[in-house]
Amino acid sequence: MPSWSHIAAAYLALTVVMIGAVAAPGAAMAQQSPAAQQAMQACRADYQALCSDVQPGGGRGLACLQQHADKVSDGCKQALASLKQK
């Protein structure tokens, strides 16, 4: 079972990934773990469609995706679940 510190680190990584997806996709992917890269790719369209008005940072991007969990793509759901397991 993952510890809270691992889950918090995964959430932080996803937030950084989502910020990087908007600012510099190539640079962000080069610095992220494979799971975070997968989440960025899988959730990019969902983030832009559902959360583009969310101010980056502080886990707000991830919280937005979670609030819209019923609307995100299956690939994004799987990627987010994978991050929680790490």
Tab-separated table of N, CA, C and O in Angstrom:
chain	number	residue	atom	x	y	z
A	1	MET	N	0.848	-1.178	0.000
A	1	MET	CA	0.000	0.000	0.000
A	1	MET	C	0.891	1.238	0.000
A	1	MET	O	1.833	1.318	0.784
A	2	PRO	N	0.629	2.203	-0.872
A	2	PRO	CA	1.490	3.377	-0.937
A	2	PRO	C	1.299	4.267	0.289
A	2	PRO	O	0.212	4.356	0.851
A	3	SER	N	2.396	4.917	0.678
A	3	SER	CA	2.310	5.831	1.804
A	3	SER	C	1.766	7.168	1.336
A	3	SER	O	1.738	7.471	0.143
A	4	TRP	N	1.329	7.970	2.282
A	4	TRP	CA	0.799	9.296	1.942
A	4	TRP	C	1.869	10.145	1.282
A	4	TRP	O	1.566	10.962	0.416
A	5	SER	N	3.124	9.970	1.681
A	5	SER	CA	4.188	10.772	1.068
A	5	SER	C	4.349	10.412	-0.407
A	5	SER	O	4.602	11.290	-1.232
A	6	HIS	N	4.169	9.146	-0.757
A	6	HIS	CA	4.246	8.752	-2.160
A	6	HIS	C	3.075	9.323	-2.953
A	6	HIS	O	3.231	9.768	-4.091
A	7	ILE	N	1.902	9.307	-2.358
A	7	ILE	CA	0.720	9.858	-3.028
A	7	ILE	C	0.878	11.363	-3.196
A	7	ILE	O	0.626	11.903	-4.268
A	8	ALA	N	1.338	12.039	-2.164
A	8	ALA	CA	1.540	13.489	-2.253
A	8	ALA	C	2.584	13.812	-3.312
A	8	ALA	O	2.424	14.766	-4.077
A	9	ALA	N	3.647	13.023	-3.377
A	9	ALA	CA	4.678	13.239	-4.388
A	9	ALA	C	4.117	13.028	-5.789
A	9	ALA	O	4.442	13.776	-6.721
A	10	ALA	N	3.254	12.046	-5.945
A	10	ALA	CA	2.638	11.805	-7.251
A	10	ALA	C	1.734	12.961	-7.644
A	10	ALA	O	1.728	13.388	-8.795
A	11	TYR	N	0.967	13.486	-6.698
A	11	TYR	CA	0.105	14.632	-6.979
A	11	TYR	C	0.938	15.846	-7.363
A	11	TYR	O	0.612	16.565	-8.306
A	12	LEU	N	2.009	16.070	-6.623
A	12	LEU	CA	2.891	17.192	-6.939
A	12	LEU	C	3.500	17.015	-8.321
A	12	LEU	O	3.556	17.959	-9.108
A	13	ALA	N	3.924	15.806	-8.630
A	13	ALA	CA	4.503	15.543	-9.947
A	13	ALA	C	3.490	15.810	-11.048
A	13	ALA	O	3.827	16.407	-12.080
A	14	LEU	N	2.255	15.405	-10.845
A	14	LEU	CA	1.235	15.641	-11.867
A	14	LEU	C	0.973	17.126	-12.038
A	14	LEU	O	0.806	17.603	-13.152
A	15	THR	N	0.946	17.876	-10.950
A	15	THR	CA	0.745	19.319	-11.052
A	15	THR	C	1.871	19.951	-11.853
A	15	THR	O	1.626	20.769	-12.745
A	16	VAL	N	3.096	19.560	-11.563
A	16	VAL	CA	4.242	20.079	-12.309
A	16	VAL	C	4.133	19.680	-13.774
A	16	VAL	O	4.388	20.473	-14.674
A	17	VAL	N	3.713	18.461	-14.012
A	17	VAL	CA	3.554	17.977	-15.383
A	17	VAL	C	2.508	18.796	-16.117
A	17	VAL	O	2.703	19.180	-17.272
A	18	MET	N	1.397	19.064	-15.477
A	18	MET	CA	0.335	19.821	-16.133
A	18	MET	C	0.779	21.247	-16.435
A	18	MET	O	0.449	21.796	-17.478
A	19	ILE	N	1.532	21.854	-15.539
A	19	ILE	CA	2.067	23.183	-15.810
A	19	ILE	C	3.019	23.102	-16.995
A	19	ILE	O	2.972	23.929	-17.901
A	20	GLY	N	3.863	22.100	-17.013
A	20	GLY	CA	4.800	21.911	-18.113
A	20	GLY	C	4.104	21.624	-19.423
A	20	GLY	O	4.582	22.012	-20.493
A	21	ALA	N	2.959	20.978	-19.374
A	21	ALA	CA	2.222	20.669	-20.604
A	21	ALA	C	1.783	21.933	-21.308
A	21	ALA	O	1.729	21.986	-22.533
A	22	VAL	N	1.495	22.954	-20.541
A	22	VAL	CA	1.074	24.218	-21.120
A	22	VAL	C	2.290	25.062	-21.499
A	22	VAL	O	2.326	25.684	-22.549
A	23	ALA	N	3.311	25.078	-20.643
A	23	ALA	CA	4.452	25.971	-20.838
A	23	ALA	C	5.483	25.434	-21.817
A	23	ALA	O	5.912	26.150	-22.719
A	24	ALA	N	5.922	24.216	-21.642
A	24	ALA	CA	7.000	23.678	-22.469
A	24	ALA	C	6.918	22.166	-22.497
A	24	ALA	O	7.612	21.486	-21.749
A	25	PRO	N	6.081	21.585	-23.350
A	25	PRO	CA	5.862	20.139	-23.333
A	25	PRO	C	7.135	19.309	-23.458
A	25	PRO	O	7.308	18.348	-22.731
A	26	GLY	N	8.034	19.653	-24.337
A	26	GLY	CA	9.253	18.858	-24.520
A	26	GLY	C	10.142	18.872	-23.303
A	26	GLY	O	10.646	17.848	-22.858
A	27	ALA	N	10.339	20.041	-22.722
A	27	ALA	CA	11.194	20.163	-21.545
A	27	ALA	C	10.584	19.452	-20.347
A	27	ALA	O	11.289	18.804	-19.581
A	28	ALA	N	9.301	19.564	-20.170
A	28	ALA	CA	8.644	18.925	-19.025
A	28	ALA	C	8.769	17.413	-19.109
A	28	ALA	O	9.013	16.749	-18.115
A	29	MET	N	8.580	16.850	-20.278
A	29	MET	CA	8.650	15.403	-20.420
A	29	MET	C	10.047	14.880	-20.154
A	29	MET	O	10.208	13.795	-19.620
A	30	ALA	N	11.067	15.656	-20.494
A	30	ALA	CA	12.440	15.207	-20.303
A	30	ALA	C	12.790	15.084	-18.827
A	30	ALA	O	13.690	14.344	-18.477
A	31	GLN	N	12.087	15.793	-17.947
A	31	GLN	CA	12.429	15.833	-16.534
A	31	GLN	C	11.503	14.993	-15.657
A	31	GLN	O	11.688	14.944	-14.457
A	32	GLN	N	10.508	14.345	-16.221
A	32	GLN	CA	9.510	13.641	-15.427
A	32	GLN	C	9.701	12.133	-15.454
A	32	GLN	O	10.274	11.583	-16.369
A	33	SER	N	9.142	11.490	-14.432
A	33	SER	CA	9.170	10.037	-14.377
A	33	SER	C	8.300	9.479	-15.497
A	33	SER	O	7.433	10.181	-16.023
A	34	PRO	N	8.499	8.219	-15.858
A	34	PRO	CA	7.651	7.618	-16.900
A	34	PRO	C	6.163	7.677	-16.570
A	34	PRO	O	5.347	7.952	-17.448
A	35	ALA	N	5.790	7.452	-15.314
A	35	ALA	CA	4.372	7.511	-14.938
A	35	ALA	C	3.827	8.921	-15.082
A	35	ALA	O	2.697	9.124	-15.551
A	36	ALA	N	4.624	9.911	-14.701
A	36	ALA	CA	4.188	11.305	-14.831
A	36	ALA	C	4.091	11.696	-16.302
A	36	ALA	O	3.179	12.421	-16.697
A	37	GLN	N	5.026	11.223	-17.121
A	37	GLN	CA	4.968	11.491	-18.558
A	37	GLN	C	3.703	10.889	-19.157
A	37	GLN	O	3.024	11.524	-19.969
A	38	GLN	N	3.382	9.683	-18.745
A	38	GLN	CA	2.179	9.022	-19.239
A	38	GLN	C	0.932	9.807	-18.833
A	38	GLN	O	0.017	9.999	-19.629
A	39	ALA	N	0.896	10.277	-17.595
A	39	ALA	CA	-0.251	11.057	-17.122
A	39	ALA	C	-0.369	12.354	-17.898
A	39	ALA	O	-1.472	12.765	-18.278
A	40	MET	N	0.749	13.007	-18.154
A	40	MET	CA	0.718	14.255	-18.907
A	40	MET	C	0.150	14.027	-20.304
A	40	MET	O	-0.707	14.774	-20.766
A	41	GLN	N	0.606	12.985	-20.946
A	41	GLN	CA	0.117	12.688	-22.292
A	41	GLN	C	-1.359	12.291	-22.272
A	41	GLN	O	-2.141	12.740	-23.098
A	42	ALA	N	-1.725	11.470	-21.313
A	42	ALA	CA	-3.087	10.950	-21.259
A	42	ALA	C	-4.102	12.015	-20.849
A	42	ALA	O	-5.250	11.970	-21.277
A	43	CYS	N	-3.678	12.978	-20.039
A	43	CYS	CA	-4.610	13.958	-19.476
A	43	CYS	C	-4.515	15.346	-20.105
A	43	CYS	O	-5.281	16.235	-19.730
A	44	ARG	N	-3.608	15.536	-21.035
A	44	ARG	CA	-3.402	16.871	-21.606
A	44	ARG	C	-4.696	17.453	-22.174
A	44	ARG	O	-5.075	18.580	-21.841
A	45	ALA	N	-5.383	16.723	-23.006
A	45	ALA	CA	-6.613	17.228	-23.626
A	45	ALA	C	-7.697	17.457	-22.574
A	45	ALA	O	-8.424	18.456	-22.631
A	46	ASP	N	-7.783	16.551	-21.603
A	46	ASP	CA	-8.769	16.699	-20.528
A	46	ASP	C	-8.474	17.953	-19.708
A	46	ASP	O	-9.378	18.720	-19.374
A	47	TYR	N	-7.206	18.163	-19.387
A	47	TYR	CA	-6.804	19.331	-18.608
A	47	TYR	C	-7.141	20.608	-19.363
A	47	TYR	O	-7.715	21.538	-18.796
A	48	GLN	N	-6.816	20.646	-20.636
A	48	GLN	CA	-7.083	21.842	-21.428
A	48	GLN	C	-8.588	22.074	-21.596
A	48	GLN	O	-9.041	23.211	-21.570
A	49	ALA	N	-9.353	21.018	-21.747
A	49	ALA	CA	-10.797	21.159	-21.952
A	49	ALA	C	-11.542	21.490	-20.665
A	49	ALA	O	-12.499	22.272	-20.682
A	50	LEU	N	-11.111	20.917	-19.550
A	50	LEU	CA	-11.869	21.035	-18.307
A	50	LEU	C	-11.259	21.974	-17.273
A	50	LEU	O	-11.974	22.467	-16.397
A	51	CYS	N	-9.963	22.213	-17.372
A	51	CYS	CA	-9.266	22.912	-16.286
A	51	CYS	C	-8.389	24.066	-16.758
A	51	CYS	O	-7.526	24.532	-16.001
A	52	SER	N	-8.573	24.530	-17.975
A	52	SER	CA	-7.689	25.573	-18.512
A	52	SER	C	-7.791	26.880	-17.735
A	52	SER	O	-6.852	27.676	-17.759
A	53	ASP	N	-8.884	27.093	-17.019
A	53	ASP	CA	-9.041	28.324	-16.250
A	53	ASP	C	-8.501	28.205	-14.823
A	53	ASP	O	-8.543	29.162	-14.062
A	54	VAL	N	-7.966	27.048	-14.471
A	54	VAL	CA	-7.435	26.815	-13.136
A	54	VAL	C	-6.008	27.363	-13.056
A	54	VAL	O	-5.178	27.087	-13.919
A	55	GLN	N	-5.746	28.139	-12.014
A	55	GLN	CA	-4.403	28.677	-11.803
A	55	GLN	C	-3.465	27.525	-11.436
A	55	GLN	O	-3.754	26.760	-10.508
A	56	PRO	N	-2.355	27.364	-12.161
A	56	PRO	CA	-1.427	26.265	-11.873
A	56	PRO	C	-0.806	26.377	-10.477
A	56	PRO	O	-0.655	27.469	-9.945
A	57	GLY	N	-0.455	25.229	-9.947
A	57	GLY	CA	0.249	25.173	-8.675
A	57	GLY	C	-0.649	24.740	-7.524
A	57	GLY	O	-1.873	24.797	-7.608
A	58	GLY	N	-0.018	24.273	-6.493
A	58	GLY	CA	-0.730	23.901	-5.285
A	58	GLY	C	-1.669	22.723	-5.431
A	58	GLY	O	-2.573	22.543	-4.628
A	59	GLY	N	-1.488	21.921	-6.468
A	59	GLY	CA	-2.336	20.760	-6.671
A	59	GLY	C	-3.695	21.087	-7.271
A	59	GLY	O	-4.571	20.223	-7.356
A	60	ARG	N	-3.887	22.359	-7.695
A	60	ARG	CA	-5.197	22.759	-8.221
A	60	ARG	C	-5.537	22.057	-9.529
A	60	ARG	O	-6.695	21.719	-9.772
A	61	GLY	N	-4.539	21.823	-10.379
A	61	GLY	CA	-4.793	21.130	-11.640
A	61	GLY	C	-5.276	19.708	-11.413
A	61	GLY	O	-6.256	19.265	-12.013
A	62	LEU	N	-4.603	19.015	-10.538
A	62	LEU	CA	-4.999	17.646	-10.211
A	62	LEU	C	-6.373	17.629	-9.552
A	62	LEU	O	-7.222	16.797	-9.877
A	63	ALA	N	-6.605	18.572	-8.634
A	63	ALA	CA	-7.910	18.643	-7.974
A	63	ALA	C	-9.016	18.870	-8.999
A	63	ALA	O	-10.091	18.270	-8.906
A	64	CYS	N	-8.748	19.709	-9.982
A	64	CYS	CA	-9.738	19.962	-11.030
A	64	CYS	C	-10.029	18.685	-11.810
A	64	CYS	O	-11.191	18.358	-12.054
A	65	LEU	N	-8.979	17.969	-12.191
A	65	LEU	CA	-9.192	16.721	-12.924
A	65	LEU	C	-9.988	15.731	-12.082
A	65	LEU	O	-10.860	15.030	-12.589
A	66	GLN	N	-9.697	15.678	-10.794
A	66	GLN	CA	-10.423	14.769	-9.914
A	66	GLN	C	-11.884	15.195	-9.763
A	66	GLN	O	-12.769	14.344	-9.692
A	67	GLN	N	-12.140	16.504	-9.722
A	67	GLN	CA	-13.519	16.985	-9.623
A	67	GLN	C	-14.316	16.636	-10.871
A	67	GLN	O	-15.530	16.493	-10.808
A	68	HIS	N	-13.618	16.518	-11.982
A	68	HIS	CA	-14.270	16.192	-13.253
A	68	HIS	C	-14.003	14.740	-13.652
A	68	HIS	O	-14.036	14.407	-14.832
A	69	ALA	N	-13.771	13.896	-12.665
A	69	ALA	CA	-13.414	12.500	-12.938
A	69	ALA	C	-14.436	11.793	-13.815
A	69	ALA	O	-14.080	10.918	-14.604
A	70	ASP	N	-15.679	12.203	-13.715
A	70	ASP	CA	-16.717	11.567	-14.532
A	70	ASP	C	-16.664	12.023	-15.992
A	70	ASP	O	-17.305	11.428	-16.844
A	71	LYS	N	-15.865	13.055	-16.270
A	71	LYS	CA	-15.785	13.604	-17.623
A	71	LYS	C	-14.444	13.337	-18.310
A	71	LYS	O	-14.348	13.520	-19.517
A	72	VAL	N	-13.404	12.958	-17.558
A	72	VAL	CA	-12.096	12.751	-18.179
A	72	VAL	C	-12.099	11.452	-18.977
A	72	VAL	O	-12.901	10.549	-18.742
A	73	SER	N	-11.175	11.374	-19.912
A	73	SER	CA	-11.070	10.196	-20.769
A	73	SER	C	-10.643	8.978	-19.953
A	73	SER	O	-10.071	9.103	-18.868
A	74	ASP	N	-10.910	7.816	-20.501
A	74	ASP	CA	-10.508	6.577	-19.823
A	74	ASP	C	-8.996	6.520	-19.637
A	74	ASP	O	-8.509	6.082	-18.601
A	75	GLY	N	-8.257	6.968	-20.643
A	75	GLY	CA	-6.794	6.968	-20.542
A	75	GLY	C	-6.300	7.849	-19.414
A	75	GLY	O	-5.366	7.493	-18.701
A	76	CYS	N	-6.931	8.996	-19.237
A	76	CYS	CA	-6.556	9.896	-18.144
A	76	CYS	C	-6.901	9.257	-16.805
A	76	CYS	O	-6.099	9.304	-15.873
A	77	LYS	N	-8.059	8.652	-16.698
A	77	LYS	CA	-8.449	7.975	-15.451
A	77	LYS	C	-7.416	6.915	-15.073
A	77	LYS	O	-7.017	6.804	-13.916
A	78	GLN	N	-6.994	6.139	-16.057
A	78	GLN	CA	-6.015	5.078	-15.795
A	78	GLN	C	-4.667	5.664	-15.387
A	78	GLN	O	-4.015	5.146	-14.476
A	79	ALA	N	-4.250	6.741	-16.056
A	79	ALA	CA	-2.972	7.371	-15.723
A	79	ALA	C	-2.996	7.954	-14.313
A	79	ALA	O	-2.023	7.825	-13.567
A	80	LEU	N	-4.091	8.590	-13.933
A	80	LEU	CA	-4.209	9.153	-12.594
A	80	LEU	C	-4.194	8.036	-11.553
A	80	LEU	O	-3.559	8.178	-10.500
A	81	ALA	N	-4.881	6.948	-11.826
A	81	ALA	CA	-4.877	5.808	-10.903
A	81	ALA	C	-3.480	5.225	-10.769
A	81	ALA	O	-3.061	4.840	-9.678
A	82	SER	N	-2.746	5.193	-11.869
A	82	SER	CA	-1.374	4.682	-11.845
A	82	SER	C	-0.475	5.551	-10.981
A	82	SER	O	0.365	5.046	-10.242
A	83	LEU	N	-0.653	6.864	-11.050
A	83	LEU	CA	0.134	7.759	-10.210
A	83	LEU	C	-0.157	7.540	-8.737
A	83	LEU	O	0.737	7.595	-7.904
A	84	LYS	N	-1.405	7.293	-8.410
A	84	LYS	CA	-1.777	7.077	-7.001
A	84	LYS	C	-1.141	5.811	-6.453
A	84	LYS	O	-0.856	5.726	-5.265
A	85	GLN	N	-0.900	4.822	-7.309
A	85	GLN	CA	-0.337	3.537	-6.877
A	85	GLN	C	1.156	3.611	-6.674
A	85	GLN	O	1.735	2.755	-6.040
A	86	LYS	N	1.813	4.579	-7.217
A	86	LYS	CA	3.284	4.669	-7.131
A	86	LYS	C	3.733	5.179	-5.796
A	86	LYS	O	3.136	5.880	-5.119
